[in-house]
Coordinates of C-alpha atoms and ligand atoms in Angstrom, one line a residue:
M1373 CA 0.0 0.0 0.0
D1374 CA 1.3 3.4 -0.9
I1375 CA -0.8 5.9 1.1
K1376 CA 0.3 9.0 -0.8
K1377 CA -0.5 7.4 -4.1
Q1378 CA -3.9 6.4 -2.8
L1379 CA -4.6 9.9 -1.6
T1380 CA -3.5 11.3 -4.9
E1381 CA -5.9 9.1 -6.8
I1382 CA -8.8 10.1 -4.6
I1383 CA -8.1 13.8 -5.0
I1384 CA -7.9 13.4 -8.8
K1385 CA -11.2 11.6 -8.8
Y1386 CA -12.9 14.6 -7.2
T1387 CA -11.2 17.4 -9.0
N1388 CA -13.2 16.8 -12.2
D1389 CA -10.5 18.2 -14.4
E1390 CA -9.1 16.0 -17.2
A1391 CA -5.9 18.1 -17.3
I1392 CA -4.9 17.3 -13.8
T1393 CA -2.4 14.4 -13.6
E1394 CA -1.1 12.2 -10.9
D1395 CA 2.3 13.7 -11.0
F1396 CA 0.9 17.2 -10.6
I1397 CA -1.2 16.4 -7.5
S1398 CA 1.5 14.2 -6.1
G1399 CA 4.0 17.1 -6.5
L1400 CA 1.6 19.5 -4.6
I1401 CA 1.0 17.1 -1.6
S1402 CA 3.3 17.7 1.3
V1403 CA 3.8 16.1 4.7
P1404 CA 3.0 18.7 7.5
P1405 CA 5.8 19.4 9.9
E1406 CA 3.7 18.2 12.8
E1407 CA 1.6 15.1 13.2
K1408 CA -1.3 17.1 14.7
L1409 CA -1.7 18.9 11.3
G1410 CA -2.5 15.6 9.7
D1411 CA -0.8 13.1 7.5
F1412 CA -0.8 15.1 4.3
A1413 CA -1.5 18.6 3.2
L1414 CA -2.7 19.9 -0.2
P1415 CA -2.4 23.6 -1.1
C1416 CA -5.3 24.5 -3.3
F1417 CA -3.9 27.7 -5.0
R1418 CA -3.1 26.0 -8.3
L1419 CA -6.5 24.2 -8.3
A1420 CA -8.4 27.4 -7.9
K1421 CA -8.3 28.7 -11.4
G1422 CA -9.5 32.2 -10.6
R1423 CA -11.7 31.2 -7.7
K1424 CA -10.8 31.6 -4.0
P1425 CA -8.5 28.7 -2.9
F1426 CA -10.4 28.5 0.4
E1427 CA -13.7 27.9 -1.5
V1428 CA -12.2 25.2 -3.7
A1429 CA -10.6 23.5 -0.7
S1430 CA -14.0 23.4 1.2
E1431 CA -15.8 22.1 -1.8
L1432 CA -13.2 19.4 -2.4
R1433 CA -13.5 18.4 1.3
E1434 CA -17.3 18.0 1.1
Q1435 CA -17.1 15.9 -2.1
I1436 CA -14.4 13.6 -0.8
L1437 CA -16.0 13.0 2.6
S1438 CA -19.5 12.3 1.1
G1439 CA -18.1 10.0 -1.6
N1440 CA -17.1 6.3 -1.4
D1441 CA -13.6 7.1 -0.2
G1442 CA -14.8 8.9 2.9
E1443 CA -13.8 6.0 5.1
F1444 CA -10.1 6.4 4.1
F1445 CA -10.1 9.5 6.3
S1446 CA -10.8 10.2 9.9
D1447 CA -11.0 13.9 9.1
I1448 CA -10.2 16.5 6.5
K1449 CA -9.7 20.1 7.7
V1450 CA -9.7 23.3 5.7
V1451 CA -7.0 25.6 6.9
G1452 CA -7.1 28.8 4.8
P1453 CA -6.2 27.7 1.3
Y1454 CA -4.9 24.3 2.5
L1455 CA -6.6 20.9 3.0
N1456 CA -5.2 18.9 5.8
F1457 CA -5.9 15.2 5.5
Y1458 CA -6.1 12.9 8.6
L1459 CA -6.2 9.3 7.4
N1460 CA -8.2 6.6 9.1
R1461 CA -5.3 5.1 11.1
G1462 CA -6.9 1.8 11.8
K1463 CA -7.6 1.2 8.1
V1464 CA -4.1 2.2 7.1
S1465 CA -2.5 0.0 9.8
D1466 CA -4.7 -2.9 8.9
E1467 CA -3.9 -2.7 5.2
V1468 CA -0.2 -2.1 5.5
V1469 CA 0.5 -4.8 8.1
S1470 CA -1.6 -7.4 6.5
E1471 CA 0.1 -6.7 3.2
I1472 CA 3.5 -7.2 4.7
L1473 CA 2.6 -10.4 6.5
R1474 CA 1.0 -11.8 3.4
D1475 CA 3.8 -10.9 1.0
R1476 CA 6.8 -11.3 3.3
E1477 CA 10.1 -11.1 1.4
N1478 CA 8.2 -10.0 -1.6
Y1479 CA 6.5 -7.1 0.1
G1480 CA 6.4 -4.0 -2.0
K1481 CA 8.1 -5.5 -5.1
L1482 CA 7.0 -4.2 -8.4
K1483 CA 6.7 -5.5 -12.0
E1484 CA 7.3 -2.1 -13.6
G1485 CA 10.6 -3.2 -15.1
E1486 CA 9.3 -6.3 -16.6
G1487 CA 10.8 -7.2 -20.0
K1488 CA 13.6 -4.5 -19.6
K1489 CA 17.2 -5.5 -19.1
V1490 CA 19.4 -3.6 -16.8
I1491 CA 23.1 -4.4 -16.9
V1492 CA 24.9 -3.6 -13.7
E1493 CA 28.7 -3.9 -14.1
Y1494 CA 30.5 -3.9 -10.8
S1495 CA 33.6 -5.0 -8.9
S1496 CA 35.8 -5.5 -11.9
P1497 CA 39.1 -6.1 -10.2
N1498 CA 42.4 -6.6 -12.1
I1499 CA 44.0 -10.0 -12.5
A1500 CA 47.2 -10.3 -10.5
K1501 CA 46.5 -7.1 -8.7
P1502 CA 45.2 -6.6 -5.2
F1503 CA 41.4 -6.5 -4.6
H1504 CA 41.5 -3.1 -2.8
I1505 CA 38.9 -1.1 -1.0
G1506 CA 37.8 0.8 -4.1
H1507 CA 36.8 -2.5 -5.6
L1508 CA 34.8 -3.3 -2.5
C1509 CA 32.9 0.0 -2.9
S1510 CA 32.1 -1.0 -6.5
T1511 CA 31.1 -4.5 -5.3
A1512 CA 28.9 -3.2 -2.5
I1513 CA 27.1 -0.5 -4.6
G1514 CA 26.8 -2.7 -7.7
N1515 CA 25.4 -5.6 -5.7
S1516 CA 22.8 -3.3 -4.1
L1517 CA 21.8 -1.7 -7.4
S1518 CA 21.3 -5.2 -8.9
R1519 CA 19.0 -6.1 -6.1
I1520 CA 17.2 -2.7 -6.2
Y1521 CA 16.5 -3.0 -9.9
D1522 CA 15.4 -6.6 -9.4
F1523 CA 13.0 -5.5 -6.7
L1524 CA 11.4 -3.1 -9.3
G1525 CA 11.0 -6.0 -11.7
Y1526 CA 13.8 -5.4 -14.1
D1527 CA 15.7 -8.2 -15.7
V1528 CA 19.1 -7.7 -14.2
V1529 CA 22.4 -8.9 -15.7
R1530 CA 25.3 -8.6 -13.3
I1531 CA 28.7 -8.3 -15.0
N1532 CA 32.2 -8.5 -13.6
H1533 CA 34.3 -6.7 -16.2
I1534 CA 37.6 -8.3 -15.0
G1535 CA 40.8 -6.4 -15.9
D1536 CA 42.5 -9.4 -17.7
W1537 CA 43.9 -7.7 -20.7
G1538 CA 46.4 -5.0 -21.5
T1539 CA 50.1 -4.3 -21.8
Q1540 CA 50.7 -5.1 -18.1
F1541 CA 50.3 -8.8 -19.0
G1542 CA 53.3 -8.5 -21.3
K1543 CA 55.3 -7.2 -18.3
L1544 CA 53.9 -9.9 -16.0
I1545 CA 54.9 -12.6 -18.5
S1546 CA 58.5 -11.2 -18.7
A1547 CA 58.6 -11.1 -14.9
Y1548 CA 57.3 -14.6 -14.5
K1549 CA 59.8 -16.0 -16.9
R1550 CA 62.6 -14.4 -14.9
W1551 CA 61.5 -14.7 -11.3
G1552 CA 58.2 -16.6 -11.1
V1553 CA 57.9 -19.7 -8.9
R1554 CA 54.7 -21.5 -9.8
E1555 CA 54.1 -23.2 -6.4
D1556 CA 54.5 -19.9 -4.6
I1557 CA 52.0 -18.2 -6.9
E1558 CA 49.5 -21.1 -6.5
K1559 CA 49.7 -20.6 -2.7
D1560 CA 49.4 -16.9 -2.6
P1561 CA 48.6 -15.7 -6.1
I1562 CA 48.0 -12.0 -5.8
N1563 CA 50.8 -11.2 -3.5
E1564 CA 53.4 -13.3 -5.4
L1565 CA 52.3 -12.0 -8.8
L1566 CA 52.3 -8.4 -7.5
K1567 CA 55.8 -9.0 -6.1
I1568 CA 57.3 -10.0 -9.4
Y1569 CA 55.4 -7.3 -11.2
V1570 CA 56.9 -4.7 -8.9
K1571 CA 60.3 -6.2 -9.4
F1572 CA 59.9 -5.9 -13.1
H1573 CA 59.4 -2.1 -12.8
E1574 CA 62.4 -1.8 -10.6
V1575 CA 64.7 -3.8 -12.9
A1576 CA 63.3 -2.1 -16.0
K1577 CA 64.5 1.3 -14.7
E1578 CA 68.0 0.0 -15.1
K1579 CA 67.3 -2.1 -18.2
P1580 CA 64.8 -0.3 -20.4
E1581 CA 65.1 -3.1 -23.0
L1582 CA 62.8 -5.1 -20.7
E1583 CA 59.9 -2.8 -21.7
D1584 CA 60.4 -3.7 -25.3
E1585 CA 60.4 -7.4 -24.4
A1586 CA 57.2 -6.9 -22.4
R1587 CA 55.5 -5.1 -25.4
H1588 CA 56.5 -8.0 -27.6
N1589 CA 55.0 -10.5 -25.1
F1590 CA 51.7 -8.7 -25.1
K1591 CA 51.8 -8.7 -28.9
L1592 CA 52.3 -12.4 -28.8
L1593 CA 49.4 -12.7 -26.3
E1594 CA 47.2 -10.7 -28.7
E1595 CA 48.2 -13.0 -31.5
G1596 CA 47.3 -16.1 -29.5
D1597 CA 50.8 -17.5 -29.1
P1598 CA 50.3 -20.8 -27.1
E1599 CA 53.0 -20.5 -24.5
V1600 CA 52.3 -17.0 -23.6
T1601 CA 48.5 -17.7 -23.6
A1602 CA 49.0 -20.6 -21.2
L1603 CA 50.8 -18.4 -18.8
W1604 CA 48.2 -15.7 -19.0
K1605 CA 45.5 -18.3 -18.4
F1606 CA 47.3 -19.4 -15.3
F1607 CA 47.4 -15.9 -13.9
V1608 CA 43.7 -15.4 -14.6
E1609 CA 42.8 -18.7 -13.0
V1610 CA 44.7 -18.3 -9.8
S1611 CA 43.5 -14.7 -9.4
L1612 CA 39.9 -15.5 -10.0
K1613 CA 40.1 -18.3 -7.4
E1614 CA 41.1 -15.7 -4.9
F1615 CA 38.5 -13.2 -5.9
N1616 CA 35.8 -15.8 -5.8
R1617 CA 36.7 -16.7 -2.3
M1618 CA 36.0 -13.0 -1.4
Y1619 CA 32.7 -13.0 -3.3
D1620 CA 31.6 -16.1 -1.5
M1621 CA 32.5 -14.5 1.8
L1622 CA 30.4 -11.4 0.9
G1623 CA 27.6 -13.5 -0.5
I1624 CA 27.8 -11.6 -3.8
G1625 CA 27.6 -13.1 -7.3
F1626 CA 27.6 -12.4 -11.0
D1627 CA 25.9 -13.6 -14.1
S1628 CA 29.0 -13.0 -16.3
F1629 CA 32.7 -12.6 -15.9
A1630 CA 33.3 -11.4 -19.4
G1631 CA 36.3 -9.2 -18.8
E1632 CA 38.5 -7.1 -21.0
S1633 CA 40.1 -10.1 -22.8
F1634 CA 36.6 -11.2 -23.9
Y1635 CA 36.6 -8.2 -26.2
S1636 CA 40.1 -8.6 -27.7
D1637 CA 38.7 -10.1 -30.9
K1638 CA 35.9 -7.6 -31.1
M1639 CA 38.0 -4.5 -31.4
P1640 CA 38.9 -4.5 -35.1
E1641 CA 35.3 -3.9 -35.9
I1642 CA 35.3 -0.8 -33.7
V1643 CA 38.4 0.5 -35.5
D1644 CA 36.8 -0.3 -38.9
I1645 CA 33.6 1.6 -38.0
L1646 CA 35.6 4.5 -36.8
R1647 CA 37.7 4.6 -39.9
E1648 CA 34.7 4.2 -42.1
K1649 CA 33.0 7.2 -40.5
S1650 CA 36.2 9.2 -40.7
L1651 CA 36.3 9.6 -37.0
L1652 CA 39.9 8.5 -36.5
E1653 CA 42.7 11.1 -36.5
E1654 CA 46.4 10.7 -36.1
S1655 CA 48.1 12.2 -33.1
D1656 CA 51.7 11.5 -32.2
G1657 CA 51.5 8.2 -34.0
A1658 CA 48.4 7.1 -32.2
Q1659 CA 44.9 7.0 -33.6
V1660 CA 42.4 9.1 -31.6
V1661 CA 38.8 10.4 -31.8
R1662 CA 38.5 14.1 -31.1
F1663 CA 35.5 15.8 -29.5
D1664 CA 33.8 19.1 -30.2
E1665 CA 33.4 20.0 -26.6
P1666 CA 36.2 22.4 -25.4
N1667 CA 37.4 20.5 -22.3
M1668 CA 37.2 17.0 -23.7
P1669 CA 40.6 15.5 -24.4
P1670 CA 40.7 13.1 -27.4
C1671 CA 40.0 9.4 -26.8
I1672 CA 42.9 7.2 -27.8
I1673 CA 41.8 4.2 -29.8
L1674 CA 45.0 2.7 -31.1
K1675 CA 48.5 3.2 -29.6
S1676 CA 51.4 4.0 -31.8
D1677 CA 52.4 0.4 -31.9
G1678 CA 49.0 -0.5 -33.1
S1679 CA 47.8 -2.1 -29.9
T1680 CA 44.4 -1.2 -28.5
I1681 CA 43.8 0.2 -25.1
Y1682 CA 41.3 0.2 -22.1
A1683 CA 38.9 2.6 -23.8
T1684 CA 38.8 0.7 -27.0
R1685 CA 37.9 -2.4 -25.1
D1686 CA 35.1 -0.5 -23.3
I1687 CA 33.7 0.7 -26.6
A1688 CA 33.7 -2.9 -28.0
A1689 CA 32.1 -4.1 -24.7
A1690 CA 29.3 -1.6 -24.9
L1691 CA 28.5 -2.6 -28.5
Y1692 CA 28.6 -6.3 -27.6
R1693 CA 26.3 -5.7 -24.6
K1694 CA 23.8 -3.8 -26.7
R1695 CA 23.7 -6.6 -29.4
H1696 CA 23.8 -9.5 -26.9
Y1697 CA 21.4 -8.2 -24.2
D1698 CA 19.6 -5.3 -25.9
F1699 CA 19.8 -3.4 -22.6
Y1700 CA 17.4 -0.8 -21.4
K1701 CA 20.2 0.6 -19.2
N1702 CA 23.9 -0.2 -19.0
I1703 CA 25.3 0.8 -15.6
Y1704 CA 29.0 1.0 -14.7
V1705 CA 29.8 1.1 -11.1
V1706 CA 33.4 2.5 -11.1
G1707 CA 35.2 5.1 -9.0
T1708 CA 34.7 8.8 -9.9
P1709 CA 38.3 9.2 -11.0
Q1710 CA 37.3 7.3 -14.2
A1711 CA 34.5 9.8 -14.9
L1712 CA 36.3 11.3 -17.9
H1713 CA 37.1 7.8 -19.3
F1714 CA 33.4 7.0 -19.4
K1715 CA 32.5 10.4 -20.8
Q1716 CA 34.9 9.7 -23.6
V1717 CA 33.7 6.1 -24.2
F1718 CA 30.0 7.2 -24.3
G1719 CA 31.0 10.2 -26.4
V1720 CA 32.8 8.0 -29.0
L1721 CA 29.7 5.6 -29.1
K1722 CA 27.5 8.6 -29.8
K1723 CA 29.8 9.8 -32.6
M1724 CA 29.6 6.4 -34.1
G1725 CA 25.8 7.0 -34.3
F1726 CA 24.7 4.7 -31.5
E1727 CA 21.8 6.6 -29.9
W1728 CA 21.7 4.1 -27.1
A1729 CA 24.9 5.6 -25.8
D1730 CA 22.5 7.7 -23.8
D1731 CA 21.4 4.6 -21.9
C1732 CA 24.9 4.0 -20.6
V1733 CA 25.4 5.4 -17.1
H1734 CA 28.6 5.8 -15.1
V1735 CA 27.8 5.4 -11.4
G1736 CA 30.8 6.8 -9.6
F1737 CA 31.9 6.8 -6.0
G1738 CA 34.4 8.6 -3.9
Y1739 CA 37.6 7.5 -2.0
V1740 CA 37.8 5.6 1.2
R1741 CA 39.9 7.4 3.8
F1742 CA 41.5 5.7 6.8
P1743 CA 42.0 8.4 9.4
D1744 CA 43.1 6.1 12.2
R1745 CA 45.2 3.8 10.1
V1746 CA 44.9 0.9 12.5
L1747 CA 44.7 -1.5 9.6
S1748 CA 47.8 -3.3 8.7
T1749 CA 48.6 -3.0 5.0
R1750 CA 50.6 -5.8 3.5
N1751 CA 51.1 -4.0 0.2
G1752 CA 52.4 -0.6 0.9
D1753 CA 49.6 1.9 0.6
V1754 CA 46.9 -0.4 -0.7
V1755 CA 44.3 -1.4 1.8
L1756 CA 43.1 -4.8 1.1
L1757 CA 39.5 -5.9 1.3
E1758 CA 40.3 -9.1 3.1
D1759 CA 42.2 -7.3 5.9
V1760 CA 39.4 -4.9 6.4
I1761 CA 36.7 -7.6 6.6
N1762 CA 38.8 -9.8 8.9
E1763 CA 39.4 -7.0 11.2
S1764 CA 35.8 -6.1 11.3
I1765 CA 34.8 -9.7 12.1
A1766 CA 37.3 -10.0 14.9
K1767 CA 36.3 -6.8 16.4
T1768 CA 32.6 -7.8 16.3
K1769 CA 33.4 -10.9 18.1
E1770 CA 35.1 -9.0 20.8
I1771 CA 32.1 -6.7 21.2
I1772 CA 29.7 -9.6 21.5
V1773 CA 31.9 -11.2 24.2
E1774 CA 32.1 -7.8 26.0
N1775 CA 28.3 -7.3 25.8
G1776 CA 27.9 -10.7 27.6
T1777 CA 25.4 -12.1 25.1
A1778 CA 27.8 -14.7 23.7
D1779 CA 26.2 -17.7 25.4
Q1780 CA 22.8 -16.9 24.0
I1781 CA 24.1 -17.0 20.4
D1782 CA 24.1 -20.4 18.7
N1783 CA 27.1 -19.8 16.5
I1784 CA 29.2 -16.8 17.5
D1785 CA 31.6 -17.0 14.6
E1786 CA 28.7 -17.2 12.1
A1787 CA 27.0 -14.2 13.8
A1788 CA 30.3 -12.2 14.0
K1789 CA 30.7 -12.8 10.3
V1790 CA 27.2 -11.5 9.3
I1791 CA 27.6 -8.5 11.6
G1792 CA 31.2 -7.7 10.8
I1793 CA 30.7 -7.9 7.0
G1794 CA 27.3 -6.2 7.3
A1795 CA 28.9 -3.3 9.2
V1796 CA 31.3 -2.6 6.4
L1797 CA 28.8 -2.9 3.6
F1798 CA 26.3 -0.7 5.5
E1799 CA 28.9 2.0 6.2
F1800 CA 29.9 2.1 2.5
Q1801 CA 26.4 2.8 1.5
K1802 CA 25.3 5.2 4.1
N1803 CA 26.0 8.4 2.3
G1804 CA 25.7 9.7 -1.2
R1805 CA 28.2 7.6 -3.2
E1806 CA 30.3 10.5 -4.5
R1807 CA 31.2 11.5 -1.0
D1808 CA 34.4 10.1 0.4
I1809 CA 34.0 7.4 3.0
V1810 CA 35.8 7.8 6.3
F1811 CA 36.6 4.4 7.5
E1812 CA 36.4 4.2 11.3
L1813 CA 35.8 0.7 12.6
A1814 CA 34.6 1.8 16.0
K1815 CA 31.9 3.9 14.5
M1816 CA 30.9 1.3 12.0
L1817 CA 30.5 -1.2 14.8
D1818 CA 28.7 1.1 17.3
F1819 CA 25.5 -0.9 18.1
E1820 CA 23.8 2.4 19.1
G1821 CA 25.0 4.6 16.3
E1822 CA 23.6 4.8 12.7
S1823 CA 25.3 1.5 11.8
G1824 CA 24.7 -1.9 10.3
P1825 CA 24.8 -3.5 13.8
Y1826 CA 22.3 -1.0 15.1
V1827 CA 19.8 -2.1 12.4
Q1828 CA 20.6 -5.8 12.9
Y1829 CA 20.2 -5.3 16.7
S1830 CA 16.8 -3.8 16.2
Y1831 CA 15.8 -6.8 14.1
A1832 CA 17.1 -9.2 16.7
R1833 CA 15.2 -7.4 19.5
G1834 CA 12.0 -7.7 17.6
R1835 CA 12.6 -11.4 16.8
S1836 CA 13.3 -12.1 20.4
V1837 CA 9.9 -10.8 21.5
L1838 CA 8.2 -12.9 18.8
R1839 CA 10.1 -16.0 20.1
K1840 CA 9.0 -15.2 23.7
A1841 CA 5.4 -14.9 22.5
A1842 CA 5.7 -18.2 20.8
D1843 CA 7.1 -19.8 23.9
L1844 CA 4.1 -18.4 25.9
G1845 CA 1.8 -19.9 23.3
I1846 CA 0.5 -16.4 22.2
D1847 CA -1.0 -16.5 18.7
Y1848 CA -1.4 -13.3 16.8
K1849 CA -2.5 -14.7 13.4
N1850 CA -6.0 -13.2 13.6
A1851 CA -5.1 -10.0 15.3
D1852 CA -7.3 -7.0 14.8
L1853 CA -4.7 -4.8 13.1
G1854 CA -7.2 -1.9 13.1
L1855 CA -6.2 -1.4 16.7
L1856 CA -2.8 0.0 15.8
T1857 CA -3.8 3.6 16.1
D1858 CA -1.6 5.0 18.8
D1859 CA 0.8 7.7 17.7
L1860 CA 4.0 5.6 17.8
E1861 CA 2.3 2.5 16.3
Y1862 CA 0.9 4.5 13.5
Q1863 CA 4.2 6.4 12.8
L1864 CA 5.9 3.0 12.5
V1865 CA 3.2 1.8 10.1
K1866 CA 3.6 4.9 8.0
V1867 CA 7.4 4.3 7.8
L1868 CA 6.8 0.6 6.7
Q1869 CA 4.5 1.6 3.9
K1870 CA 7.3 3.7 2.3
L1871 CA 9.5 0.8 1.2
T1872 CA 8.6 0.8 -2.5
Q1873 CA 8.8 4.6 -2.7
Q1874 CA 12.3 4.5 -1.2
V1875 CA 13.5 1.8 -3.5
R1876 CA 12.2 3.6 -6.6
D1877 CA 13.8 6.8 -5.5
S1878 CA 17.1 4.9 -4.9
A1879 CA 17.0 3.4 -8.4
S1880 CA 16.2 6.7 -10.1
K1881 CA 19.3 8.2 -8.6
N1882 CA 21.4 5.0 -8.6
E1883 CA 21.9 5.7 -4.9
P1884 CA 21.8 2.8 -2.5
Y1885 CA 22.2 5.1 0.5
I1886 CA 18.5 5.9 0.2
V1887 CA 17.7 2.3 1.1
T1888 CA 20.3 2.3 3.8
R1889 CA 18.9 5.4 5.4
Y1890 CA 15.5 4.0 5.2
A1891 CA 16.6 0.9 7.2
I1892 CA 17.7 3.3 9.9
E1893 CA 14.4 5.2 9.7
I1894 CA 12.5 2.0 10.3
C1895 CA 14.6 1.1 13.3
K1896 CA 14.2 4.5 14.9
A1897 CA 10.5 4.4 14.6
F1898 CA 10.5 0.8 15.8
N1899 CA 12.7 1.5 18.8
K1900 CA 10.6 4.5 19.8
F1901 CA 7.4 2.3 19.7
Y1902 CA 9.1 -0.6 21.4
N1903 CA 10.7 1.3 24.2
S1904 CA 7.4 3.0 25.0
T1905 CA 5.3 -0.1 25.7
N1906 CA 5.5 -3.5 27.3
V1907 CA 4.1 -5.5 24.4
L1908 CA 3.8 -8.8 26.1
K1909 CA 2.0 -7.3 29.1
S1910 CA -0.6 -5.4 26.9
E1911 CA -4.3 -6.4 26.8
P1912 CA -4.6 -9.6 24.7
D1913 CA -6.2 -7.9 21.7
V1914 CA -3.7 -5.0 21.6
R1915 CA -0.9 -7.4 22.4
A1916 CA -1.8 -9.5 19.3
A1917 CA -1.9 -6.5 17.1
R1918 CA 1.4 -5.2 18.4
L1919 CA 3.1 -8.6 17.9
A1920 CA 1.8 -8.6 14.3
L1921 CA 3.3 -5.1 13.9
I1922 CA 6.7 -6.3 15.3
D1923 CA 6.6 -9.3 12.9
A1924 CA 5.9 -6.9 10.0
T1925 CA 8.7 -4.6 11.1
T1926 CA 11.3 -7.3 11.4
S1927 CA 10.2 -8.7 8.0
T1928 CA 10.6 -5.3 6.4
I1929 CA 14.0 -4.7 8.1
K1930 CA 15.3 -8.0 6.7
E1931 CA 14.0 -7.2 3.3
T1932 CA 15.5 -3.7 3.3
L1933 CA 18.9 -5.0 4.5
N1934 CA 18.9 -7.7 1.9
L1935 CA 18.6 -4.9 -0.8
I1936 CA 22.0 -3.6 0.3
G1937 CA 23.5 -7.0 0.7
V1938 CA 23.5 -7.1 4.5
G1939 CA 22.2 -10.2 6.4
V1940 CA 20.5 -10.5 9.7
V1941 CA 21.0 -12.7 12.8
E1942 CA 18.3 -13.9 15.1
K1943 CA 20.2 -13.2 18.3
M1944 CA 23.0 -10.8 19.1
Ligands
LIG2783 N1 39.5 -2.9 -13.8 C1 39.3 -1.5 -13.6 C2 40.0 -1.0 -12.3 O1 40.3 -1.8 -11.5 C3 37.9 -1.2 -13.5 C4 37.0 -1.5 -14.7 C5 35.8 -0.7 -14.8 N2 35.0 -1.1 -15.8 C6 35.0 -0.7 -17.1 N3 34.1 -1.2 -17.9 N4 36.0 0.0 -17.5 O2 40.3 0.2 -12.3

């Protein structure tokens, strides 16, 4: 149930004006600053058309109250040119709570995206390079956007655009041939590969001829030379194994791992089209596409040695995706530093005549900063995802032990994992994504702050009452939900009915924080209600209704957290 939508529809019915649309009315409706002024207010100036707004308001009030929808309201007041609507609380509570308890994990989901494909590309780490915290941001946000679009009914395709192609592989092959030890790499792939890669750069400073050798190796790789290709495959395999371990830990998956190498044979076509349309120009030996916009540097398509680059692969990837998936939207969750890259890629596609370039969206995000620097970094300045996650899990376990609830929890390691990982994912999605994230473990794990654990704790609290009620043999299946009319109960119901609206808003801006904030909002309303009453000691009728409300609340919290990839625990 969407109460604002319902109100909008009722108002339209009684305005008797064909020209008035849902969007127009919905845009006029506001929520008064105080509960006592009603649930919603409608200014009638723009409906008056030359008449007095007060008169129009009074007339509308009469018509609504005497019509079939009268029972939706407990009162409608005319205040000057405004109409203040007081909804029938019992009716709203009944409808909202029964809908949640009926639909459960599907509550609020829509079909509006049916038949439309949305590609969400996220994570996209580089083979043989560390999976760093920036990749975690992309992974967290992309995973959430996939779930958010799925909620709205879109057909979502989750792509991991692995960085598995490019001149760096020529270097890695040279390095491996000199210093690589297969067994060591198998044991600790990323670190060992990184080590020899770094060594390559050090040695190449003295011996520049290494660079030529590396370029030659990449050329061989592009030509499909068997020996070089086998080595490359080995690097990809061992790296992916490590990345997959991380995805499993996070509970995050993909439909496709088509990375940069997948497009290596699809680039000549791009170069051909660009040539044919006379879009390629020479610049210092390289082939580039220039733009008309003043501050847009040209996009390099072919390097002077004829090899293609990152941008060319992205152009080929976009065209492939359009042909293969016929996407409605093609979303790239990649850090804001690559904003120009995507502007160039989309710009080239547009110049090639592909109007669908406008359906390609770069969803950027800021940096993660570590002010307290308590995290150990094994690789110089790169903060690794695994270290962050492990530290968060360990700390969570400490907190649980300190809180003294450890013996009630069935599997403390399992719980610490869900809470520790949840805390990081939650924190990464709490603010607008372009803002930098300040990584402070203590804050992220503050059970009373605006954190993942706070939301999970609210959930566990609700679940614990429901368990107690079950132990006492209290049944609330047939509760009279119309009894939920007290201020705090009704406020909670009103928050619960906003789920769909919040998810829609989140998708329209590609901003998961809207869902994250909503989870906090539910918990605030829930805790206010919960702290103000002793549910189990209420009168039986009221008790049943309140238990149903708690059930609906925990169900909605779980569903909301699931949208941002965060799990729940029954006890904590
Ligand atoms: N592998 C790149 C990196 O780690 C990110 C890839 C982003 N996606 C893309 N289609 N270019 O920086």
